[in-house]
């Protein structure tokens, strides 16, 4: 009985140390702050993060918490790319087309119909007017977080748009 008591005390001590180490390890990896707290409001707006839905912003913050330290791998991108392709056939390549009809500029409610059949809506609070141009060439470039930037030949400004159809 005397010989087993030191062994029991030793096991209790080991388990205590193990539990303290586990708690210390869990506390050593603090949860990172969400993007809204990690950057200024101006940066948040400049990067277009204010256009994300609350669910999209939550998903982005979750992704940054799980992938932020090690960075992304190819495995992170391949499934997302194929899932996106099933919903959006635009891909990442620039789109070149023409506006069907006369172009005079845009405002926050403008929907552009292109010669290729696509329709794009202005997605920012923006306004630009200019002289009329018939069927001008347009280029759409993929931007940050899935945004698109529409440039019209002959116009000095570009505007962020989202695909309607």
GROMACS .gro file of C-alpha atoms in nm:
model
  165
    1UNK     CA    1   0.000   0.000   0.000
    2UNK     CA    2   0.284   0.239   0.080
    3UNK     CA    3   0.452   0.172  -0.259
    4UNK     CA    4   0.134   0.253  -0.458
    5UNK     CA    5   0.069   0.585  -0.284
    6UNK     CA    6   0.377   0.763  -0.434
    7UNK     CA    7   0.278   0.626  -0.777
    8UNK     CA    8  -0.075   0.766  -0.736
    9UNK     CA    9   0.063   1.103  -0.629
   10UNK     CA   10   0.299   1.100  -0.927
   11UNK     CA   11   0.008   1.030  -1.168
   12UNK     CA   12  -0.203   1.306  -1.013
   13UNK     CA   13   0.090   1.548  -1.046
   14UNK     CA   14   0.144   1.450  -1.413
   15UNK     CA   15  -0.225   1.495  -1.494
   16UNK     CA   16  -0.226   1.834  -1.323
   17UNK     CA   17   0.076   1.950  -1.524
   18UNK     CA   18  -0.083   1.818  -1.845
   19UNK     CA   19  -0.409   2.004  -1.782
   20UNK     CA   20  -0.222   2.329  -1.703
   21UNK     CA   21  -0.020   2.292  -2.026
   22UNK     CA   22  -0.337   2.230  -2.228
   23UNK     CA   23  -0.505   2.542  -2.087
   24UNK     CA   24  -0.189   2.748  -2.147
   25UNK     CA   25  -0.169   2.626  -2.508
   26UNK     CA   26  -0.535   2.711  -2.571
   27UNK     CA   27  -0.480   3.061  -2.433
   28UNK     CA   28  -0.158   3.109  -2.632
   29UNK     CA   29  -0.352   3.115  -2.963
   30UNK     CA   30  -0.584   3.412  -2.920
   31UNK     CA   31  -0.870   3.454  -3.163
   32UNK     CA   32  -0.776   3.724  -3.413
   33UNK     CA   33  -0.989   4.036  -3.427
   34UNK     CA   34  -1.235   4.072  -3.716
   35UNK     CA   35  -1.139   4.290  -4.013
   36UNK     CA   36  -1.367   4.570  -3.895
   37UNK     CA   37  -1.145   4.609  -3.585
   38UNK     CA   38  -0.811   4.540  -3.756
   39UNK     CA   39  -0.830   4.823  -4.011
   40UNK     CA   40  -0.952   5.179  -4.026
   41UNK     CA   41  -1.298   5.258  -4.158
   42UNK     CA   42  -1.138   5.430  -4.459
   43UNK     CA   43  -0.936   5.116  -4.545
   44UNK     CA   44  -1.247   4.903  -4.502
   45UNK     CA   45  -1.435   5.122  -4.752
   46UNK     CA   46  -1.141   5.155  -4.994
   47UNK     CA   47  -1.110   4.776  -5.019
   48UNK     CA   48  -1.482   4.743  -5.091
   49UNK     CA   49  -1.548   4.532  -4.781
   50UNK     CA   50  -1.857   4.742  -4.701
   51UNK     CA   51  -2.023   4.584  -5.007
   52UNK     CA   52  -2.007   4.235  -4.852
   53UNK     CA   53  -2.317   4.094  -4.691
   54UNK     CA   54  -2.289   4.020  -4.317
   55UNK     CA   55  -2.267   3.648  -4.401
   56UNK     CA   56  -1.985   3.706  -4.653
   57UNK     CA   57  -1.794   3.924  -4.404
   58UNK     CA   58  -1.834   3.659  -4.134
   59UNK     CA   59  -1.709   3.390  -4.375
   60UNK     CA   60  -1.408   3.604  -4.468
   61UNK     CA   61  -1.322   3.665  -4.101
   62UNK     CA   62  -1.355   3.291  -4.030
   63UNK     CA   63  -1.130   3.209  -4.325
   64UNK     CA   64  -0.868   3.459  -4.208
   65UNK     CA   65  -0.873   3.305  -3.859
   66UNK     CA   66  -0.813   2.955  -3.995
   67UNK     CA   67  -0.577   3.040  -4.281
   68UNK     CA   68  -0.418   3.370  -4.177
   69UNK     CA   69  -0.103   3.229  -4.015
   70UNK     CA   70  -0.004   2.970  -4.272
   71UNK     CA   71  -0.145   3.139  -4.581
   72UNK     CA   72  -0.351   2.972  -4.850
   73UNK     CA   73  -0.257   2.655  -5.035
   74UNK     CA   74  -0.367   2.537  -5.378
   75UNK     CA   75  -0.614   2.302  -5.210
   76UNK     CA   76  -0.791   2.609  -5.071
   77UNK     CA   77  -0.846   2.753  -5.419
   78UNK     CA   78  -0.930   2.461  -5.645
   79UNK     CA   79  -1.267   2.363  -5.488
   80UNK     CA   80  -1.372   2.728  -5.454
   81UNK     CA   81  -1.286   2.796  -5.818
   82UNK     CA   82  -1.496   2.506  -5.948
   83UNK     CA   83  -1.787   2.603  -5.722
   84UNK     CA   84  -1.771   2.960  -5.847
   85UNK     CA   85  -1.756   2.847  -6.210
   86UNK     CA   86  -2.087   2.667  -6.172
   87UNK     CA   87  -2.258   2.992  -6.066
   88UNK     CA   88  -2.070   3.248  -6.274
   89UNK     CA   89  -1.942   3.184  -6.625
   90UNK     CA   90  -1.735   3.503  -6.640
   91UNK     CA   91  -1.420   3.350  -6.487
   92UNK     CA   92  -1.119   3.568  -6.412
   93UNK     CA   93  -1.037   3.683  -6.766
   94UNK     CA   94  -1.109   4.035  -6.883
   95UNK     CA   95  -1.433   4.072  -7.077
   96UNK     CA   96  -1.429   4.278  -7.396
   97UNK     CA   97  -1.754   4.379  -7.562
   98UNK     CA   98  -1.954   4.687  -7.660
   99UNK     CA   99  -2.245   4.866  -7.498
  100UNK     CA  100  -2.557   4.795  -7.702
  101UNK     CA  101  -2.689   5.139  -7.795
  102UNK     CA  102  -2.594   5.491  -7.696
  103UNK     CA  103  -2.375   5.560  -7.393
  104UNK     CA  104  -2.405   5.893  -7.209
  105UNK     CA  105  -2.258   5.801  -6.870
  106UNK     CA  106  -2.399   5.638  -6.558
  107UNK     CA  107  -2.547   5.687  -6.215
  108UNK     CA  108  -2.612   5.456  -5.920
  109UNK     CA  109  -2.907   5.289  -6.097
  110UNK     CA  110  -2.760   5.231  -6.444
  111UNK     CA  111  -2.773   4.882  -6.596
  112UNK     CA  112  -2.547   4.831  -6.897
  113UNK     CA  113  -2.656   4.587  -7.167
  114UNK     CA  114  -2.359   4.459  -7.365
  115UNK     CA  115  -2.349   4.331  -7.723
  116UNK     CA  116  -2.260   3.983  -7.589
  117UNK     CA  117  -2.594   3.970  -7.403
  118UNK     CA  118  -2.455   4.029  -7.054
  119UNK     CA  119  -2.615   4.289  -6.825
  120UNK     CA  120  -2.416   4.471  -6.557
  121UNK     CA  121  -2.546   4.708  -6.286
  122UNK     CA  122  -2.348   4.991  -6.126
  123UNK     CA  123  -2.264   4.877  -5.771
  124UNK     CA  124  -2.135   5.199  -5.619
  125UNK     CA  125  -2.267   5.546  -5.550
  126UNK     CA  126  -2.119   5.708  -5.858
  127UNK     CA  127  -2.224   5.942  -6.135
  128UNK     CA  128  -2.056   6.040  -6.460
  129UNK     CA  129  -2.195   6.217  -6.767
  130UNK     CA  130  -2.036   6.282  -7.104
  131UNK     CA  131  -2.119   6.335  -7.471
  132UNK     CA  132  -2.308   6.051  -7.641
  133UNK     CA  133  -2.114   5.760  -7.791
  134UNK     CA  134  -2.284   5.488  -7.996
  135UNK     CA  135  -2.187   5.129  -7.913
  136UNK     CA  136  -1.857   5.209  -7.736
  137UNK     CA  137  -1.608   4.935  -7.655
  138UNK     CA  138  -1.601   4.828  -7.290
  139UNK     CA  139  -1.359   4.626  -7.083
  140UNK     CA  140  -1.453   4.454  -6.758
  141UNK     CA  141  -1.166   4.362  -6.527
  142UNK     CA  142  -1.192   4.129  -6.228
  143UNK     CA  143  -1.113   4.310  -5.904
  144UNK     CA  144  -1.068   4.235  -5.537
  145UNK     CA  145  -1.311   3.991  -5.369
  146UNK     CA  146  -1.503   3.921  -5.688
  147UNK     CA  147  -1.576   4.280  -5.783
  148UNK     CA  148  -1.569   4.396  -6.147
  149UNK     CA  149  -1.451   4.729  -6.289
  150UNK     CA  150  -1.611   4.852  -6.612
  151UNK     CA  151  -1.411   5.086  -6.837
  152UNK     CA  152  -1.566   5.252  -7.141
  153UNK     CA  153  -1.349   5.365  -7.434
  154UNK     CA  154  -1.368   5.744  -7.445
  155UNK     CA  155  -1.455   5.784  -7.076
  156UNK     CA  156  -1.193   5.896  -6.824
  157UNK     CA  157  -1.353   5.718  -6.529
  158UNK     CA  158  -1.431   5.355  -6.449
  159UNK     CA  159  -1.709   5.217  -6.232
  160UNK     CA  160  -1.761   4.904  -6.019
  161UNK     CA  161  -2.039   4.681  -6.148
  162UNK     CA  162  -2.207   4.351  -6.063
  163UNK     CA  163  -2.340   4.099  -6.311
  164UNK     CA  164  -2.718   4.095  -6.348
  165UNK     CA  165  -2.733   3.825  -6.618
   0.00000   0.00000   0.00000
